CSV table of C-alpha atoms in Angstrom, one decimal:
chain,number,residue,atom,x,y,z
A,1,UNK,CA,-16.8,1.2,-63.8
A,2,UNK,CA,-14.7,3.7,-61.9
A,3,UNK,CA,-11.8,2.9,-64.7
A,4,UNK,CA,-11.3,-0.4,-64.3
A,5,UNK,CA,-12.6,-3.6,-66.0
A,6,UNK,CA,-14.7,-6.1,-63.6
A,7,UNK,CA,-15.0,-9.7,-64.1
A,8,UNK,CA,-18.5,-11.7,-63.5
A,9,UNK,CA,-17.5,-15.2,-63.0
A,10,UNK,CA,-20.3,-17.7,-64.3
A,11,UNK,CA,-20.1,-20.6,-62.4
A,12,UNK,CA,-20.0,-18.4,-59.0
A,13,UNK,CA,-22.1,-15.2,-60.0
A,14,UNK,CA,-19.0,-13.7,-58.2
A,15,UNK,CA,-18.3,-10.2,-59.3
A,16,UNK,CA,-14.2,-9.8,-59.3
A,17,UNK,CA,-11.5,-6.6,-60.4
A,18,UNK,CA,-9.3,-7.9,-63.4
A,19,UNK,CA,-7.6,-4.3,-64.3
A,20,UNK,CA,-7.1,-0.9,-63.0
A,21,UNK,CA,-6.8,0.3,-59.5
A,22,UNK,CA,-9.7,3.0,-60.3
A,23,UNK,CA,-7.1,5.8,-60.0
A,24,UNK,CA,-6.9,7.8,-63.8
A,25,UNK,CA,-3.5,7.9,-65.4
A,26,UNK,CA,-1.3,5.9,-67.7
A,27,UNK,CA,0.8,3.4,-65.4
A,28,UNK,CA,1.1,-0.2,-64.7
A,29,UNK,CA,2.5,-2.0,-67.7
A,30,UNK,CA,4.5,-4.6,-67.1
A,31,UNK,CA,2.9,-5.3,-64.0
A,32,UNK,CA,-0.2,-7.0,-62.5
A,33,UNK,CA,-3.1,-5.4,-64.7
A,34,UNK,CA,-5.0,-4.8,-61.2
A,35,UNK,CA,-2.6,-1.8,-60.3
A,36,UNK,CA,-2.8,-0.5,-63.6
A,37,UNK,CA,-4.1,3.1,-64.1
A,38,UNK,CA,-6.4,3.8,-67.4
A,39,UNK,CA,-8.1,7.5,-68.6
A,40,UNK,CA,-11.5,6.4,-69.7
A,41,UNK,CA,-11.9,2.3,-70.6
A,42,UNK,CA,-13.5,1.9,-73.8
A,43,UNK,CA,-13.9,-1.3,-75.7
A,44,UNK,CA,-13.5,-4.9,-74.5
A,45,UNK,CA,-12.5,-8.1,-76.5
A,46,UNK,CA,-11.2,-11.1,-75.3
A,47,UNK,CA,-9.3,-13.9,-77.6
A,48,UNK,CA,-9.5,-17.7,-77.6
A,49,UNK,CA,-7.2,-18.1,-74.9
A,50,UNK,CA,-8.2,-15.9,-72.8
A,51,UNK,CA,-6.2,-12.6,-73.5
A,52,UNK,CA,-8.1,-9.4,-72.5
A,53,UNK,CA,-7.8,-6.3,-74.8
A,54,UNK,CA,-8.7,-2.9,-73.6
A,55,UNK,CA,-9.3,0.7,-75.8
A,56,UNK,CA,-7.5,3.3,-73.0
A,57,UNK,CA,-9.3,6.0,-75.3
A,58,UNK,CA,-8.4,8.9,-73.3
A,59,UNK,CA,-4.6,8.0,-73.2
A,60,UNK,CA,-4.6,6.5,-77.0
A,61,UNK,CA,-3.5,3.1,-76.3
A,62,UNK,CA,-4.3,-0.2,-76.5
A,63,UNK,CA,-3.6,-2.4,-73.6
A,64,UNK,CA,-3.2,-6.3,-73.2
A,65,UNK,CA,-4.3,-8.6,-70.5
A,66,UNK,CA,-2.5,-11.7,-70.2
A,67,UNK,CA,-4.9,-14.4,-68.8
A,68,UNK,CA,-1.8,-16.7,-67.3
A,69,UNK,CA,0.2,-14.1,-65.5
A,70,UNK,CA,-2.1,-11.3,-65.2
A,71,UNK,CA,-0.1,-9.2,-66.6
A,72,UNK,CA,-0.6,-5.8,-68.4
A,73,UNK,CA,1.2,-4.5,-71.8
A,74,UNK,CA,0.8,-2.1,-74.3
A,75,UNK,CA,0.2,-3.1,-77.8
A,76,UNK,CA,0.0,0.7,-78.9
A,77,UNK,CA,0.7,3.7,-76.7
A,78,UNK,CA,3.2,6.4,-75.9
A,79,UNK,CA,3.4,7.1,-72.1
A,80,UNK,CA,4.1,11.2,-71.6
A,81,UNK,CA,7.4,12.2,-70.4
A,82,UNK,CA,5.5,13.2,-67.1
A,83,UNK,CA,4.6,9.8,-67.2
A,84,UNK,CA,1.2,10.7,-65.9
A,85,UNK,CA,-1.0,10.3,-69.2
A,86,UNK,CA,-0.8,8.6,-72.7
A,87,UNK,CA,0.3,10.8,-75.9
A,88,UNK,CA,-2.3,11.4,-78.4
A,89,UNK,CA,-1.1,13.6,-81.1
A,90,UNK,CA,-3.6,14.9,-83.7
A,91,UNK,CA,-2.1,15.2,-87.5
A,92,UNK,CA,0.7,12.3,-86.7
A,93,UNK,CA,1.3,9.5,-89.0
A,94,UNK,CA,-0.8,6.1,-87.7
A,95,UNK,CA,2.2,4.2,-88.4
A,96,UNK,CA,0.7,1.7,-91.1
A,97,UNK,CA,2.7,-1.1,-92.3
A,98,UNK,CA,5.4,-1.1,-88.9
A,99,UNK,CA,4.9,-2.4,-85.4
A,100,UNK,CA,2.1,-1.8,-83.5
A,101,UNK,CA,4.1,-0.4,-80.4
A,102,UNK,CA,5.5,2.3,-82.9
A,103,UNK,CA,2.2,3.2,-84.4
A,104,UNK,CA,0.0,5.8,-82.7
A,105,UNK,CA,-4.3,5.8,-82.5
A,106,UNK,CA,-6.4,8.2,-81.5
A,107,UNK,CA,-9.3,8.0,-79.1
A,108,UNK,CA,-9.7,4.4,-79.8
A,109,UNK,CA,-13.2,3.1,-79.5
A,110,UNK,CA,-14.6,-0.8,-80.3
A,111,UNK,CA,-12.3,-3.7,-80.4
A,112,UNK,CA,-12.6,-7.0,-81.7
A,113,UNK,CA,-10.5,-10.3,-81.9
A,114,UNK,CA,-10.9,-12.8,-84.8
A,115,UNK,CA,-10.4,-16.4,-85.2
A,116,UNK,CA,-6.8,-15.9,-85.6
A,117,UNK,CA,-5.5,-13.2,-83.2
A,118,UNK,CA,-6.0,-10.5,-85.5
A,119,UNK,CA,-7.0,-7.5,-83.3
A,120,UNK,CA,-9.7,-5.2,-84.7
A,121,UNK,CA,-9.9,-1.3,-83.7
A,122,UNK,CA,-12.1,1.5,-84.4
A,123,UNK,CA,-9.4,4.2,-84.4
A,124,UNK,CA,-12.2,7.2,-83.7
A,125,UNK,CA,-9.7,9.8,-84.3
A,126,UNK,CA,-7.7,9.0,-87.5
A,127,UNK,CA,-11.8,7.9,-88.3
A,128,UNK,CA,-10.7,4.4,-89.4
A,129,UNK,CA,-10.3,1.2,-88.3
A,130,UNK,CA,-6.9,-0.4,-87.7
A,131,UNK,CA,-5.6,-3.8,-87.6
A,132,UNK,CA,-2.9,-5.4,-85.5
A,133,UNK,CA,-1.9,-8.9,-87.9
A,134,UNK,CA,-1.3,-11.9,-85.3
A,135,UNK,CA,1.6,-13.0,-88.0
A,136,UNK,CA,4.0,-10.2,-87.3
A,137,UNK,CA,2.4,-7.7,-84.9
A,138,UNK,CA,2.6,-4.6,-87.7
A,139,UNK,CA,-0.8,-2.2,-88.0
A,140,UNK,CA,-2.7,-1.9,-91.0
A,141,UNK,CA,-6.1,0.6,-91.5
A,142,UNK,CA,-8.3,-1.8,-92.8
A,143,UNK,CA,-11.0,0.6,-93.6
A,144,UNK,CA,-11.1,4.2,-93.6
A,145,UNK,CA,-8.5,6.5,-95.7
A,146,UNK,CA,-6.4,9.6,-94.7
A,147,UNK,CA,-5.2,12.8,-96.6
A,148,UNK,CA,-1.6,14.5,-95.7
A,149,UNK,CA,-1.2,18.2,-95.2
A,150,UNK,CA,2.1,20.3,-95.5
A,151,UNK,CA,3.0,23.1,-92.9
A,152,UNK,CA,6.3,24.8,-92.7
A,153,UNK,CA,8.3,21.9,-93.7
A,154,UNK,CA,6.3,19.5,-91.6
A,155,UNK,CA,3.5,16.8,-93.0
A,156,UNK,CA,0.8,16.0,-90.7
A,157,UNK,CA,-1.8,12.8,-91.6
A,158,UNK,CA,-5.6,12.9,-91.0
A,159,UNK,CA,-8.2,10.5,-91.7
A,160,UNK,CA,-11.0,11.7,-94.2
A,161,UNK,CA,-14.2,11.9,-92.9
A,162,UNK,CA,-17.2,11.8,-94.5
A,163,UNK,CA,-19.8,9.1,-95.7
A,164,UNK,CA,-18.1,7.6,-98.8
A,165,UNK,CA,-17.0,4.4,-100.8
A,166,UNK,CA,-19.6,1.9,-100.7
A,167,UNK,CA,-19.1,-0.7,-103.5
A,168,UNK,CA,-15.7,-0.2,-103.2
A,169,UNK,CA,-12.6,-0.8,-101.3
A,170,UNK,CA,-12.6,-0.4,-97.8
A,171,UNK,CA,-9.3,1.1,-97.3
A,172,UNK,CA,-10.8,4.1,-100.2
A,173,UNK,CA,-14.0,4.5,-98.3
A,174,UNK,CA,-15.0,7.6,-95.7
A,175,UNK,CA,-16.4,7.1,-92.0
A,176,UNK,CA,-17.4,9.7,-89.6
A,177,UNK,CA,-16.8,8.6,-85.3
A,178,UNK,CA,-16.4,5.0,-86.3
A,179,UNK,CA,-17.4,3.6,-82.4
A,180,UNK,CA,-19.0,0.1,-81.9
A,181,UNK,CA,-17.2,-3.0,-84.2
A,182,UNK,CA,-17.9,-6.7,-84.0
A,183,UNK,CA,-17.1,-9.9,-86.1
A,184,UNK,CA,-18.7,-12.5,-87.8
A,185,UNK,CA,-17.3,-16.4,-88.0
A,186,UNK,CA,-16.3,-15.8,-91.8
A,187,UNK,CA,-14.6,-12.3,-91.1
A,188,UNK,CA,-16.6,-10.1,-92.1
A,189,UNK,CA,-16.8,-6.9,-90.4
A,190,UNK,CA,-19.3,-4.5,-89.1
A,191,UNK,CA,-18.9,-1.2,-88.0
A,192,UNK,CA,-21.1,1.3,-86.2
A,193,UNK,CA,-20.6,4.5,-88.4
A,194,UNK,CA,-22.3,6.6,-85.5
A,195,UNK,CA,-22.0,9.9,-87.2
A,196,UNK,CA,-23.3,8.7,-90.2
A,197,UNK,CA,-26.0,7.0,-88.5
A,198,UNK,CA,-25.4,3.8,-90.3
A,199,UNK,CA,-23.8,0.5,-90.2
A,200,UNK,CA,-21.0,-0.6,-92.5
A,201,UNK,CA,-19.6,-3.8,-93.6
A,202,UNK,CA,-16.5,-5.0,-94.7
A,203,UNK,CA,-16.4,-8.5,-96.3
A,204,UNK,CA,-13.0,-10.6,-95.8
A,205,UNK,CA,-11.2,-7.9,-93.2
A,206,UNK,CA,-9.2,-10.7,-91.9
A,207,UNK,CA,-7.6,-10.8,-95.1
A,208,UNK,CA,-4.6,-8.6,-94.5
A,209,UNK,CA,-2.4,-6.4,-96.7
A,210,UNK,CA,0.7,-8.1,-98.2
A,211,UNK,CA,3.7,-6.8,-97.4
A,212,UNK,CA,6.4,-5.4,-100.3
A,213,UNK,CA,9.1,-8.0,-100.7
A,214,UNK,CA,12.7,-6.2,-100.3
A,215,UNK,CA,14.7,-7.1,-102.6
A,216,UNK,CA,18.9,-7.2,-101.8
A,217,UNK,CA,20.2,-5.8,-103.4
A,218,UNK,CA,18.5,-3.3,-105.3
A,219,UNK,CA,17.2,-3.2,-109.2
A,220,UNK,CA,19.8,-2.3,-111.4
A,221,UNK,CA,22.4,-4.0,-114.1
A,222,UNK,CA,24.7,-6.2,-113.0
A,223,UNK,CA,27.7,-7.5,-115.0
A,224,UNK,CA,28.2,-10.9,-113.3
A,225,UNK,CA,26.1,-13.4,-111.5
A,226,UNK,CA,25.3,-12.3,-108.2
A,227,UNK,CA,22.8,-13.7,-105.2
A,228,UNK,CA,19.8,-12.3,-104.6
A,229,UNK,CA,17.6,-12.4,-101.6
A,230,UNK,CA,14.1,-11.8,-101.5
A,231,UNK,CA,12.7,-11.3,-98.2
């Protein structure tokens, strides 16, 4: 409602502003979520303490309500150098695997929040849906797949879209405008494929990618005994 989020309170029926100051921009982390500025708010979710998550689909981010201190962050989003919008660059690598606040989405859509703080996004642009893990704060695409493409010495990354992969695993399969997502109590995940016109599921999303150990140091011969660290 005129870019902000607004809070009904149940035991009072009183109708409250919890973020954005209604004006359209990319501003305010850091600082009390009511001054915050958003460009188009799209999907809601709110944890088991409280926590508010917010899709800023027009300035590619995802933003974080702290119930406590009122406070606004972003978990993913680049702020212009302007500083008047969100960067959402088409063809740029999501960033799985690393931290979330180095990863990019695009026009993010539905949001959900698990059990265990895993944070569920329908990434409409890269046409997948992403997963910030509660353990260590790194995004993964849980479903949805992408395909590079090479142009004068630069690779740019796209999510596949098309209607694909049923049967098999998620992170193989095609969507097209992945919007609406929710949760079930065993993890399971449900996806509003809108250009499709159909709704997927993913059993066991929660269950996240395991990371490659890193080995120190690297394979090779060694002609005495040496330590070895596997992290």
């Amino acid at each position: 409602n005129g870019n902000r989020v607004l809070k009904v309170t149940a035991s009072t029926g009183l109708l409250s502003i919890l973020a954005g100051s209604g004006g359209y921009g990319y501003s305010g982390d850091g600082g009390q979520a009511v001054n915050a500025e958003f460009e188009n708010v799209g999907g809601l979710a709110v944890d088991s303490t409280g926590n508010l998550y917010i899709t800023d689909e027009g300035n590619c981010a995802i933003r974080k309500v702290t119930s406590s201190t009122g406070i606004i962050t972003s978990l993913v989003g680049t702020v212009s150098p302007s500083g008047n919008y969100g960067v959402c660059n088409y063809g740029s690598n999501p960033g799985d695997g690393g931290p979330a606040s180095a990863a990019s989405v695009l026009y993010p859509q539905g949001i959900a929040v698990d059990g265990s703080g895993n944070i569920f996004v329908a990434d409409e642009g890269n046409v997948s849906i992403r997963v910030i893990a509660a353990s260590n704060g790194n995004i993964y695409t849980t479903a949805g797949s992408y395909y590079t493409y090479t142009y004068n010495g630069a690779t740019y990354t796209y999510g596949e879209s098309g209607y694909s992969g049923d049967g098999g695993p998620a992170t193989a399969a095609e969507l097209a405008g992945p919007g609406g997502i929710a949760l079930d109590s065993s993890g399971n995940l449900y996806i509003a494929d809108e250009y499709n016109s159909v709704i997927r599921e993913v059993n066991g999303a929660a269950v996240l990618p395991t990371e490659t150990p890193v080995i120190t140091p690297p394979s090779g011969a060694i002609g005495s005994a040496t330590a070895v660290t596997i992290t």
